[in-house]
Amino acid sequence: MRGRPIIATTLLAMTAFIGVIGGTGVASADSEDDDEDGVAVVNAASPTAGHASERQLARLRKRLDALGALHPTTPELAAALDGSAGANLVPIKAAFEKFDYDGAEELLEQAINDLLTAGDPERIAAPLAELLHWRGMISDELDDASDAETWFAASYRLDPEHPIDRESTPPRVRRVIEKARTAQRPDGRIAIELVDLDDDAVRAAVDGGPLTRLGGPLGVAAGYHLVVVTAPRRSPFAKLVKVGPNRTVALSVELSPESEVARARRARDAVGAARSDKARLKKARPLAKITGARKLLVIEGEDELTVRVFDLDARTVSAPMSLREASRTSVLAEMLGVEGGFGRERDRDRAWYERWYVWVGVVALAGGGYATWELTHREPTSIRGF
């Protein structure tokens, strides 16, 4: 694919970032509101049964923001707390529909980068599969059938349940996808080499599978594979690896010290695993320290999701309420004990360019513009340090 100037890539990345914010409703508190009165959302529900959807989480955050009750956190930290791992496809699809395949591919590279950088290592397989599916769609439109089949096969490995939209996918493309899903491919191997790590403590997963101990080279089919490596008190490592036919890829893994985002995920999971309210309040303290919020809106449950308010100062836990009911603004306000705002009323809705997180993201993306451009000229990216 042809490279674009750094500034063009940066502007595209900024557009994608603004699109993500518009689609997910991440905390939009103003900088002067950075106090301890707000509420942070913590998704402690089971990730395998009844886990809150991206849409439910976005609705809940939007209602909290309308009340002025949403505690300001960075987008990465907010995603770690609520377990979201989705990718915004709106700008990618828009570029695709305008036949701007270069632009769509650049946005895809940025989205993959963001997902592997900030996503939950145990929940990124499905959204990554969606992104790789669109890589296949672009390759097909560029008449590169072999490349398209490779991407479609990788998408299927990551999410075998991913449906094919028959309305937007022509029969010809569906045949390519079906071939990618069923074709036999030569074997390859991935040999993970650990740097300054205890083998007994390290766990690895390939293509969204369970985290297991290392036991020699991993046998895989030729093509692209997601490799995730974790260890206690370390930030995870992730890489999208291309394995050639009958080849062994040596993957050197060095895990950095645990980041704030990784600590937040660990604390979130500890809250969900606790068996009593007293234990959950205790496990929630690290989250209060990380976020600065003294109240947490905790999503719980498996078959039916509920919401409760954890007050770290008062050491109290409210009665449970269904997530659907709690997402209503009036009900949420009563639950939090606020009227028209949390501590103060909002005088008006803020424009997108007045919100602190937009400019944090713009600065980050502007700084990473060259990296985004460079990704289009080499093998899939290696991301370290979630």
XYZ file of C-alpha atoms in Angstrom:
386
model
C 0.000 0.000 0.000
C 1.256 3.490 -0.739
C 2.533 5.491 2.239
C 0.921 8.829 3.091
C 2.478 11.903 4.675
C 2.651 11.862 8.436
C 0.143 14.683 8.855
C -2.464 12.937 6.713
C -2.178 9.761 8.758
C -2.380 11.748 11.967
C -5.556 13.470 10.810
C -7.096 10.122 9.910
C -6.138 8.744 13.301
C -7.662 11.816 14.964
C -10.860 11.208 13.002
C -10.926 7.579 14.126
C -10.331 8.608 17.727
C -13.151 11.168 17.653
C -15.376 8.511 16.066
C -14.543 6.082 18.853
C -15.382 8.663 21.490
C -18.644 9.472 19.788
C -19.528 5.778 19.654
C -18.531 4.659 23.122
C -19.250 7.617 25.358
C -16.059 7.452 27.405
C -15.920 9.727 30.430
C -16.333 13.337 29.368
C -15.743 15.200 32.588
C -14.055 18.576 32.340
C -10.602 19.125 33.749
C -11.917 21.440 36.453
C -14.253 18.642 37.583
C -11.377 16.367 38.546
C -12.437 15.764 42.121
C -13.372 12.774 44.238
C -17.157 13.242 44.005
C -17.656 11.372 40.729
C -18.470 7.724 40.148
C -16.266 5.293 38.226
C -17.902 2.414 36.333
C -16.518 -1.048 37.149
C -17.717 -4.054 35.171
C -17.263 -6.969 37.559
C -19.825 -9.178 35.802
C -18.867 -12.584 34.491
C -17.050 -12.239 31.140
C -18.573 -15.534 29.928
C -22.209 -15.190 30.983
C -24.272 -12.052 30.625
C -21.295 -9.686 30.345
C -22.417 -6.111 29.783
C -22.384 -5.159 26.109
C -20.554 -2.169 24.674
C -23.924 -0.521 23.987
C -25.125 -0.999 27.573
C -21.888 0.420 28.943
C -22.029 3.390 26.585
C -25.615 4.125 27.624
C -24.736 3.959 31.314
C -21.738 6.273 30.896
C -23.837 8.676 28.864
C -26.456 8.892 31.634
C -23.771 9.435 34.283
C -22.195 12.141 32.146
C -25.557 13.881 31.737
C -25.865 13.976 35.528
C -22.333 15.334 35.895
C -21.568 12.223 37.948
C -18.982 10.465 35.798
C -15.527 10.581 37.353
C -12.874 11.637 34.791
C -10.563 8.842 33.697
C -8.445 8.303 30.611
C -10.067 6.242 27.817
C -7.579 3.415 28.414
C -8.341 3.275 32.132
C -12.086 3.495 31.520
C -11.841 0.524 29.150
C -9.843 -1.438 31.728
C -12.475 -0.778 34.403
C -15.500 -1.683 32.334
C -13.925 -4.492 30.316
C -14.751 -3.014 26.939
C -12.595 -4.178 24.084
C -14.479 -3.170 20.996
C -13.255 -1.309 17.937
C -15.134 1.458 16.184
C -15.758 0.393 12.589
C -17.791 3.416 11.505
C -14.924 5.460 9.958
C -13.404 2.294 8.471
C -16.659 1.304 6.771
C -17.211 4.888 5.617
C -13.804 4.955 3.904
C -14.439 1.505 2.409
C -17.790 2.564 0.983
C -16.140 5.598 -0.620
C -13.577 3.266 -2.268
C -10.830 4.917 -0.195
C -9.042 1.661 0.488
C -5.758 3.321 1.443
C -7.571 5.404 4.043
C -9.566 2.414 5.322
C -6.409 0.354 5.682
C -4.631 3.112 7.603
C -7.594 3.393 9.956
C -7.527 -0.371 10.404
C -3.852 -0.287 11.323
C -4.567 2.387 13.916
C -7.535 0.439 15.301
C -5.461 -2.750 15.590
C -2.699 -0.789 17.284
C -5.134 0.747 19.768
C -6.832 -2.569 20.485
C -3.611 -4.433 21.182
C -2.238 -1.544 23.216
C -5.217 -0.861 25.480
C -7.454 -3.921 25.112
C -8.033 -6.580 27.728
C -5.723 -9.467 26.696
C -8.435 -12.032 27.391
C -11.132 -10.153 25.449
C -9.475 -8.848 22.310
C -9.852 -11.896 20.050
C -13.394 -11.152 18.841
C -12.913 -7.431 18.051
C -9.561 -8.202 16.449
C -11.288 -10.828 14.299
C -13.676 -8.126 13.078
C -10.789 -5.854 12.127
C -8.943 -8.631 10.293
C -12.168 -9.467 8.441
C -12.130 -5.942 7.024
C -8.491 -6.334 6.071
C -9.668 -9.285 4.009
C -12.484 -7.235 2.476
C -9.998 -4.563 1.362
C -7.598 -7.140 -0.086
C -10.451 -8.677 -2.020
C -11.451 -5.290 -3.448
C -7.833 -4.809 -4.529
C -8.021 -8.163 -6.361
C -5.520 -9.845 -4.056
C -7.418 -13.085 -3.509
C -4.542 -14.855 -1.763
C -4.047 -12.057 0.755
C -7.809 -11.802 1.334
C -8.041 -15.516 2.047
C -5.165 -15.261 4.539
C -6.881 -12.446 6.469
C -10.271 -14.173 6.416
C -8.674 -17.358 7.743
C -7.023 -15.425 10.588
C -10.339 -13.751 11.430
C -12.068 -17.122 11.563
C -9.417 -18.583 13.875
C -9.922 -15.707 16.299
C -13.710 -15.882 16.248
C -15.245 -19.005 14.667
C -18.725 -17.744 15.578
C -18.337 -14.493 13.650
C -21.373 -14.266 11.321
C -21.156 -13.277 7.675
C -23.454 -10.388 6.842
C -25.175 -11.736 3.733
C -26.709 -8.362 2.877
C -23.414 -6.486 2.703
C -21.189 -9.376 1.558
C -21.532 -10.336 -2.124
C -21.768 -14.060 -3.001
C -18.310 -13.957 -4.598
C -16.749 -12.688 -1.352
C -18.713 -15.208 0.689
C -17.160 -17.967 -1.399
C -13.685 -16.611 -0.637
C -14.513 -16.501 3.069
C -15.858 -20.051 3.021
C -12.722 -21.276 1.276
C -10.565 -19.479 3.848
C -12.466 -21.168 6.669
C -12.219 -24.694 5.305
C -8.928 -24.864 3.381
C -6.146 -27.014 4.794
C -2.894 -25.126 5.314
C 0.688 -26.278 5.867
C 1.857 -26.409 9.431
C 4.110 -23.870 11.072
C 5.404 -23.250 14.589
C 5.876 -20.377 17.026
C 8.763 -20.683 19.486
C 8.411 -18.270 22.404
C 11.692 -17.229 24.001
C 11.348 -15.562 27.415
C 13.651 -12.741 28.516
C 14.275 -12.504 32.281
C 11.030 -14.292 33.136
C 10.193 -17.278 35.308
C 8.873 -20.003 33.016
C 6.614 -21.388 35.743
C 4.767 -18.084 36.153
C 4.310 -17.288 32.453
C 1.129 -18.132 30.579
C 0.517 -17.871 26.843
C -2.509 -18.009 24.571
C -2.820 -18.251 20.798
C -5.795 -16.915 18.823
C -7.930 -16.217 21.875
C -7.512 -19.667 23.414
C -7.019 -20.280 27.139
C -3.878 -19.049 28.845
C -1.644 -22.077 29.493
C 1.914 -22.839 30.539
C 4.569 -22.942 27.864
C 5.670 -26.390 26.790
C 7.832 -25.963 23.727
C 7.054 -24.570 20.270
C 3.387 -24.042 19.446
C 2.076 -25.791 16.353
C -0.125 -23.563 14.191
C -1.365 -23.351 10.617
C 0.431 -21.055 8.218
C -0.937 -17.520 8.375
C -1.517 -14.779 10.937
C -1.911 -15.559 14.634
C -2.517 -13.546 17.784
C -0.078 -14.410 20.572
C -0.648 -13.134 24.111
C 1.821 -13.724 26.946
C 1.163 -12.828 30.589
C 2.863 -13.098 33.972
C 1.908 -11.910 37.477
C 2.621 -8.230 38.170
C 3.694 -7.629 34.584
C 2.015 -5.904 31.665
C 0.928 -8.388 28.984
C 2.642 -8.807 25.646
C 0.729 -9.190 22.376
C 1.775 -9.624 18.804
C 0.098 -10.475 15.535
C 2.522 -12.990 14.069
C 2.802 -14.190 10.488
C 3.901 -17.828 10.241
C 5.148 -19.158 6.926
C 4.478 -22.692 5.634
C 6.694 -25.244 7.348
C 8.534 -22.458 9.154
C 9.242 -21.736 12.836
C 8.927 -18.140 14.028
C 11.118 -17.272 17.028
C 9.263 -14.787 19.231
C 11.293 -13.049 21.925
C 9.089 -11.903 24.822
C 10.064 -9.397 27.487
C 7.291 -8.207 29.805
C 7.496 -4.711 31.236
C 6.491 -3.898 34.828
C 2.753 -3.844 35.455
C 1.147 -0.645 34.175
C -1.658 1.286 35.830
C -4.088 -0.088 33.260
C -2.979 -3.651 33.978
C -3.319 -3.051 37.736
C -6.822 -1.709 37.178
C -7.805 -4.873 35.281
C -6.399 -7.071 38.031
C -8.264 -5.110 40.705
C -11.470 -5.222 38.643
C -11.235 -9.012 38.387
C -10.540 -9.266 42.137
C -13.740 -7.345 42.877
C -15.708 -9.718 40.658
C -14.185 -12.793 42.301
C -14.876 -11.678 45.894
C -17.672 -13.626 47.591
C -19.101 -11.068 50.012
C -19.869 -7.341 50.122
C -17.243 -6.819 52.794
C -14.636 -8.574 50.686
C -15.653 -6.626 47.585
C -15.346 -3.300 49.370
C -11.855 -4.286 50.457
C -10.874 -5.417 46.949
C -12.262 -2.168 45.515
C -9.827 0.030 47.443
C -7.038 -0.253 44.846
C -9.516 0.932 42.198
C -10.313 4.001 44.290
C -6.602 4.692 44.597
C -5.981 4.268 40.866
C -8.938 6.371 39.722
C -9.303 8.835 42.595
C -13.047 8.064 42.704
C -14.508 7.324 46.120
C -17.667 5.808 44.684
C -17.842 2.946 42.216
C -20.830 1.895 40.143
C -20.251 -1.858 40.020
C -21.918 -4.114 37.444
C -22.404 -7.654 38.746
C -24.074 -10.936 37.895
C -24.172 -13.618 35.247
C -27.602 -14.421 33.817
C -29.109 -11.085 34.907
C -26.860 -8.083 35.300
C -27.344 -5.733 38.239
C -25.751 -2.477 39.402
C -24.771 -1.363 42.894
C -22.992 1.688 44.298
C -19.894 1.010 46.393
C -19.149 3.963 48.685
C -15.553 3.584 49.821
C -15.731 6.394 52.386
C -19.007 5.306 53.995
C -18.077 1.627 53.511
C -21.549 0.840 52.233
C -22.988 -1.074 49.296
C -26.393 -0.150 47.875
C -29.174 -2.585 47.060
C -28.877 -4.192 43.608
C -30.824 -2.807 40.659
C -31.095 -4.226 37.158
C -28.663 -2.716 34.677
C -31.481 -1.914 32.292
C -33.431 -0.023 34.965
C -30.335 1.739 36.327
C -29.531 3.079 32.856
C -32.523 5.417 33.064
C -31.355 8.903 34.016
C -34.020 9.546 36.675
C -33.465 6.173 38.325
C -29.704 6.566 38.234
C -29.937 10.045 39.774
C -32.056 8.696 42.644
C -29.675 5.777 43.114
C -26.727 8.152 43.408
C -28.632 10.726 45.443
C -28.208 13.547 42.963
C -30.579 15.937 41.241
C -29.642 17.709 38.035
C -25.958 17.051 38.553
C -23.398 15.579 40.889
C -22.366 18.337 43.253
C -23.380 20.980 40.693
C -25.595 21.306 37.643
C -24.121 21.436 34.200
C -24.807 24.811 32.615
C -24.741 23.358 29.128
C -23.550 20.368 27.157
C -19.920 20.610 26.195
C -18.920 20.554 22.556
C -16.646 17.655 21.603
C -13.615 19.936 21.260
C -14.040 21.208 24.847
C -13.700 17.806 26.420
C -10.394 16.961 28.029
C -10.086 13.413 26.728
C -10.342 14.502 23.089
C -7.188 16.581 23.350
C -5.382 13.892 25.339
C -6.168 11.498 22.519
C -5.258 13.982 19.790
C -1.858 14.631 21.333
C -1.233 10.888 21.697
C -2.309 10.181 18.141
C -0.339 13.094 16.747
C 2.725 11.766 18.498
C 2.073 8.307 17.060
C 1.315 9.472 13.525
C 4.605 8.313 12.064
C 4.267 4.945 13.781
C 0.863 4.506 12.127
C 2.273 5.386 8.706
C 5.194 3.045 9.206
C 2.934 0.111 10.081
C 1.646 -0.030 6.516
C 5.158 -0.822 5.298
C 6.039 -3.830 7.420
C 4.678 -6.952 9.038
C 1.808 -6.640 11.549
C 2.688 -4.671 14.618
C 4.183 -5.887 17.856
C 2.627 -4.171 20.834
C 4.135 -4.403 24.293
C 2.741 -3.142 27.516
C -1.055 -3.043 27.638
